[in-house]
Coordinates of C-alpha atoms in Angstrom, one line a residue:
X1 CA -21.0 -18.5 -3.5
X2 CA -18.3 -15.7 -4.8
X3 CA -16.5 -17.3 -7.7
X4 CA -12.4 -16.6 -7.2
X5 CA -11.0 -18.1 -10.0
X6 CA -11.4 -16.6 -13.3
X7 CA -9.1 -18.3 -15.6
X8 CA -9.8 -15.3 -18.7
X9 CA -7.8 -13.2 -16.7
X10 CA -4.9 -15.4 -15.5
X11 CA -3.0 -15.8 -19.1
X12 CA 0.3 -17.5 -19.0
X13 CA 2.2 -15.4 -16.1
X14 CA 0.9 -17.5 -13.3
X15 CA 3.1 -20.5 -12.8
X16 CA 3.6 -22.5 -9.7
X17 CA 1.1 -25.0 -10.7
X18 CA -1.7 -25.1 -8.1
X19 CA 0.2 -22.8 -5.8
X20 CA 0.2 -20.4 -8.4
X21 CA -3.6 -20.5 -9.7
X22 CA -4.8 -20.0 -5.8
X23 CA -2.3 -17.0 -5.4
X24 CA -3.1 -15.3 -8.8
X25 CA -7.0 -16.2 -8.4
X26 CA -7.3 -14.9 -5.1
X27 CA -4.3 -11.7 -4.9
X28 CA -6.3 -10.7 -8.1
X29 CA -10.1 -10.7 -6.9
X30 CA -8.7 -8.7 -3.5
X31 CA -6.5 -6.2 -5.6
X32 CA -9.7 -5.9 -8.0
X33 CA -12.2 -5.1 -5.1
X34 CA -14.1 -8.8 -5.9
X35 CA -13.0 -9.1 -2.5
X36 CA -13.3 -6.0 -0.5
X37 CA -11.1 -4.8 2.7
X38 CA -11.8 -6.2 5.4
X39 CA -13.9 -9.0 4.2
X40 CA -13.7 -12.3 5.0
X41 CA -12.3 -14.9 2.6
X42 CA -15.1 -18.1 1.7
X43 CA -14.5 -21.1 4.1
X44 CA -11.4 -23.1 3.0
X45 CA -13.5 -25.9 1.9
X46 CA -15.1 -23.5 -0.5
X47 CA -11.8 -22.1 -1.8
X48 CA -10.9 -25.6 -2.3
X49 CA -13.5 -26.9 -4.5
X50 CA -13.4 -23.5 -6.5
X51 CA -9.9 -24.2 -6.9
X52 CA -9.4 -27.9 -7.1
X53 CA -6.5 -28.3 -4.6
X54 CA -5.7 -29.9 -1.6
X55 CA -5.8 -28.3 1.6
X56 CA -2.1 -28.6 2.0
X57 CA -1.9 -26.2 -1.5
X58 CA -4.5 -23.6 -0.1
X59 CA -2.4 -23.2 2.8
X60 CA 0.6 -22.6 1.5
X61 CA -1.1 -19.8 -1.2
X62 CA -2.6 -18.2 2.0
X63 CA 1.0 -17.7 3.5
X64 CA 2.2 -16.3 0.2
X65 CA -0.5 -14.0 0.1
X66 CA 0.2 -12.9 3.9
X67 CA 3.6 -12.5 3.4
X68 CA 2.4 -9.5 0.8
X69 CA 0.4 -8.4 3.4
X70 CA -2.8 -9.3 2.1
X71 CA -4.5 -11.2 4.2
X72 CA -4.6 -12.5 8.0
X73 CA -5.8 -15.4 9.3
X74 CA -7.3 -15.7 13.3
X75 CA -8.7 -19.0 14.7
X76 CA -12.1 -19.5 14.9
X77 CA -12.5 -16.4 12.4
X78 CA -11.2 -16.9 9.6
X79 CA -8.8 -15.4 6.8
X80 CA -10.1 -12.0 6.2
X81 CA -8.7 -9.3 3.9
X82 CA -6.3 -6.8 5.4
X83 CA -6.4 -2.7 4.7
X84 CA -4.7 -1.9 1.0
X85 CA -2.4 0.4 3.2
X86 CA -0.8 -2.5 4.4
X87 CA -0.2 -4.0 1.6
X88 CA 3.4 -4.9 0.2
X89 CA 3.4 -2.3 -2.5
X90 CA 7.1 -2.9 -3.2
X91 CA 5.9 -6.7 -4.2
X92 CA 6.2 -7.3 -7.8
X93 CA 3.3 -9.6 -8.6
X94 CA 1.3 -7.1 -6.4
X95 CA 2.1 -4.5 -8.5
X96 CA 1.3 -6.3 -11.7
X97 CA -2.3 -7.3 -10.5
X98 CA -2.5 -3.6 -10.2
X99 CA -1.5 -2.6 -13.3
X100 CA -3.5 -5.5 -15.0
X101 CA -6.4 -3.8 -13.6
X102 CA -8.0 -0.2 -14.2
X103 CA -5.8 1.9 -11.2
X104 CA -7.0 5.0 -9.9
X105 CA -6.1 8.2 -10.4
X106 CA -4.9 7.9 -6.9
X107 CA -2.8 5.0 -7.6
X108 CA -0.9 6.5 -9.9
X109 CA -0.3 10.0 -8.0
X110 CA 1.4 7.7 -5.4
X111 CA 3.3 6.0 -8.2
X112 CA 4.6 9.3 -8.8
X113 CA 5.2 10.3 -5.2
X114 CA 7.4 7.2 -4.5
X115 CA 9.3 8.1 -7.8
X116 CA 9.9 11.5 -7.0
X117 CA 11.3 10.5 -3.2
X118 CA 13.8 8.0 -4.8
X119 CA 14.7 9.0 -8.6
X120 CA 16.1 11.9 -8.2
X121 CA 18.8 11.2 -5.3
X122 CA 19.5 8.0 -6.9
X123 CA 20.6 10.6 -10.2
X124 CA 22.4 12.5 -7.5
X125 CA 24.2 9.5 -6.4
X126 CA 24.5 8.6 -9.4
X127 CA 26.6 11.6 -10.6
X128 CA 29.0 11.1 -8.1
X129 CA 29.7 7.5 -8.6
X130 CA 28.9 6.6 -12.3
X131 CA 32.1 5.0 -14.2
X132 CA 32.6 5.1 -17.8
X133 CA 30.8 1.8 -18.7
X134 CA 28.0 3.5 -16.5
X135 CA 28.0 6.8 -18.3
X136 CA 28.3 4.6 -21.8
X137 CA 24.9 2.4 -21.1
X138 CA 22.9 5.5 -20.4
X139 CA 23.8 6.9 -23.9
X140 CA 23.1 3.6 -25.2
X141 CA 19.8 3.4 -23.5
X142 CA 18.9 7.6 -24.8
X143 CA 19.9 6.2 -28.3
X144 CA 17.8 3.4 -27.9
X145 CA 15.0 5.3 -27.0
X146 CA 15.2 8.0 -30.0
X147 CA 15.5 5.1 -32.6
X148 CA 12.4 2.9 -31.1
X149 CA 9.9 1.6 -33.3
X150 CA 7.2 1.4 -31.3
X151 CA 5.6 2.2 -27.7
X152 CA 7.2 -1.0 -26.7
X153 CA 10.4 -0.7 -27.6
X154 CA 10.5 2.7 -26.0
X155 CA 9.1 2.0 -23.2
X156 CA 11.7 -0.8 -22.9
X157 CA 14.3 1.3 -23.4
X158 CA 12.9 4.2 -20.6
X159 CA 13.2 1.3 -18.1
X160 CA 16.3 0.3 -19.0
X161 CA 17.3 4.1 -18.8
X162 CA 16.6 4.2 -15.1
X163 CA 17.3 1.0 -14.3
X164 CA 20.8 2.0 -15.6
X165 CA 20.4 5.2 -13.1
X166 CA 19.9 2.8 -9.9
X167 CA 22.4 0.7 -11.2
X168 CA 25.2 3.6 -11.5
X169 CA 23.9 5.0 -7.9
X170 CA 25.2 1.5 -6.2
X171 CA 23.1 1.4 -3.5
X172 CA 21.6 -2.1 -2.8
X173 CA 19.0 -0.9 -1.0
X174 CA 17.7 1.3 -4.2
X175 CA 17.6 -2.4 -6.6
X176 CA 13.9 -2.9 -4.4
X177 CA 12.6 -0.2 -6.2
X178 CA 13.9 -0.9 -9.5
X179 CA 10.4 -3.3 -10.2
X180 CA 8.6 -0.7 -9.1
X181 CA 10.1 2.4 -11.6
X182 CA 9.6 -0.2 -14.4
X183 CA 5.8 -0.5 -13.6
X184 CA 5.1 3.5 -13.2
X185 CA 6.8 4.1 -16.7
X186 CA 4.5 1.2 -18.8
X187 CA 1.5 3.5 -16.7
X188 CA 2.9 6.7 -18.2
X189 CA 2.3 5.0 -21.7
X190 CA -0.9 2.7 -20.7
X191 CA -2.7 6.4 -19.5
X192 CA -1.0 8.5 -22.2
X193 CA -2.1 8.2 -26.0
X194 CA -1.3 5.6 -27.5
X195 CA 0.4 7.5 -30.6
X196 CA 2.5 9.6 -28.4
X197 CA 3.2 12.8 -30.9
X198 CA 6.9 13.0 -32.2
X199 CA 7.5 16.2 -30.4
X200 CA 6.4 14.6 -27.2
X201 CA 8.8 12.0 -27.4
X202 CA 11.5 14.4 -28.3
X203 CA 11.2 15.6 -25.7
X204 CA 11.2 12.7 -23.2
X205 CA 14.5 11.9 -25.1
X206 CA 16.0 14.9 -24.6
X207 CA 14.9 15.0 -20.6
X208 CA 16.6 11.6 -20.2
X209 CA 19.9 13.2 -22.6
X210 CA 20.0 15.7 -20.1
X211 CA 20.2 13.4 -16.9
X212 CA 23.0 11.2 -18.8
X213 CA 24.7 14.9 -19.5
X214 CA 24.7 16.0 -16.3
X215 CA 25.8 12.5 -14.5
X216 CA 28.8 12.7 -17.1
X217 CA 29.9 16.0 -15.8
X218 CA 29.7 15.1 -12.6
X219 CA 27.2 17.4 -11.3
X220 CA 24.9 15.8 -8.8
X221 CA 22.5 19.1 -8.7
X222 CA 22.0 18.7 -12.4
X223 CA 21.4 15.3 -12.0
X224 CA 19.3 15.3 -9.1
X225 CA 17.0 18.6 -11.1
X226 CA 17.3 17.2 -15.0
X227 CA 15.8 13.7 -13.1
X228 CA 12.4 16.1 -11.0
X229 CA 12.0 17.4 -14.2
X230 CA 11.6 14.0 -16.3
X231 CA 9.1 13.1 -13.5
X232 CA 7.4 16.1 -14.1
X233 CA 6.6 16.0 -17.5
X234 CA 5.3 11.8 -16.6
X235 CA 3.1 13.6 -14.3
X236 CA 1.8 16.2 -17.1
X237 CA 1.5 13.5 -19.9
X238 CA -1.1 11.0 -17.2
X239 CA -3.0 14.4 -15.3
X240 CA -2.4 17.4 -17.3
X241 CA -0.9 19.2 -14.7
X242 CA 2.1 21.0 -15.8
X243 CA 2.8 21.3 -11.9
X244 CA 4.1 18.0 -11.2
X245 CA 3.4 16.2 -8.1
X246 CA 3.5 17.9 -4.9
X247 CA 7.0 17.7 -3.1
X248 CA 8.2 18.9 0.0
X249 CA 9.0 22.4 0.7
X250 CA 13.0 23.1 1.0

């Protein structure tokens, strides 16, 4: 009998009580390949002793987890694991089950792919709409970043950077991703060394100085290029590849 639950890896993030121990226990074995696509899930009576809950709890976890597109259930079947391609990658506990784990290289490289189809328009936007307590908080946040301590302080401070960028773009429809930003730049730092070299960080500094310069002007190609290029050295810093990630031809 495949064992769901291991409480070693469930720490103190899990919350809603039972609820919450059947979503992390089972989200986390199917995002870890403990339970592969397409696989059925053990009989509910199973899941149910493993876990310690009533069927009414089980239940409800199973919607959650099909609401993230997870799982499906069909009578007289079962509830079986759906493709990771349908998965709700814009979900944030999703996401963090991912990056609790060991991604692939192929995780990341779409990571890097959704940032460059979003980041730099929203820099674009950004440029055009940014008002002075907009233009202030992304100084504040480039400050914040040269003075950091430590990886997490910086890293902090990078989110809060482009967080500040969505933010100044107001679109509503951009605040979905802004989870999602925060989670590719702690991967930047999880796959990079963990003493980045002074230089190196210099110079992620100065990338993000130059965003903030160019949204002050009011120069939306500036903006939109300075933002590509800050991707661009993420990219280098994970894969090596001075290239960046491929983009679409103009």
């Amino acid at each position: 009998m495949k064992q769901l639950l291991d409480t070693t890896k469930l720490g103190t993030r899990t919350g809603g009580g039972n609820h919450g121990r059947v979503v992390e226990g089972i989200g986390r074995a199917i995002v870890s390949g403990d339970l592969a696509e397409g696989e059925l899930l053990p009989r509910d009576e199973v899941l149910i002793e493993q876990f310690g809950v009533s069927r009414t709890v089980l239940r409800e976890a199973m919607k959650t987890l099909a609401a993230k597109g997870m799982v499906v259930a069909k009578a007289r079947v079962g509830t079986r694991v759906r493709p990771s391609r349908e998965w709700n990658m814009f979900d944030a506990q999703l996401l963090h089950w991912h990056m609790d784990g060991e991604p692939s290289d192929d995780f990341y490289r779409q990571l890097f792919e959704m940032r460059l189809a979003f980041e730099p328009f929203a820099a674009r936007l950004a440029a055009q709409k940014a008002t002075a307590t907009d233009l202030e908080r992304l100084d504040a946040c480039v400050a914040a970043m040269r003075s950091a301590k430590d990886q997490a302080g910086f890293s902090v401070s990078d989110m809060d950077f482009h967080r500040a960028i969505f933010d100044a773009a107001g679109n509503a429809f951009f605040q979905s991703v802004v989870s999602l930003v925060g989670a590719a730049l702690l991967s930047l730092l999880r796959r990079s060394s963990p003493e980045p070299r002074p230089e190196q960080l210099k110079q992620i500094c100065d990338g993000h100085q130059l965003i903030a310069d160019a949204i002050a002007a009011r120069d939306p190609s500036a903006a939109q290029n300075a933002m590509i290029a800050v991707i661009d050295v993420g990219w280098s810093r994970v894969f090596g590849d001075t290239a960046g990630p491929p983009r679409p031809q103009r």
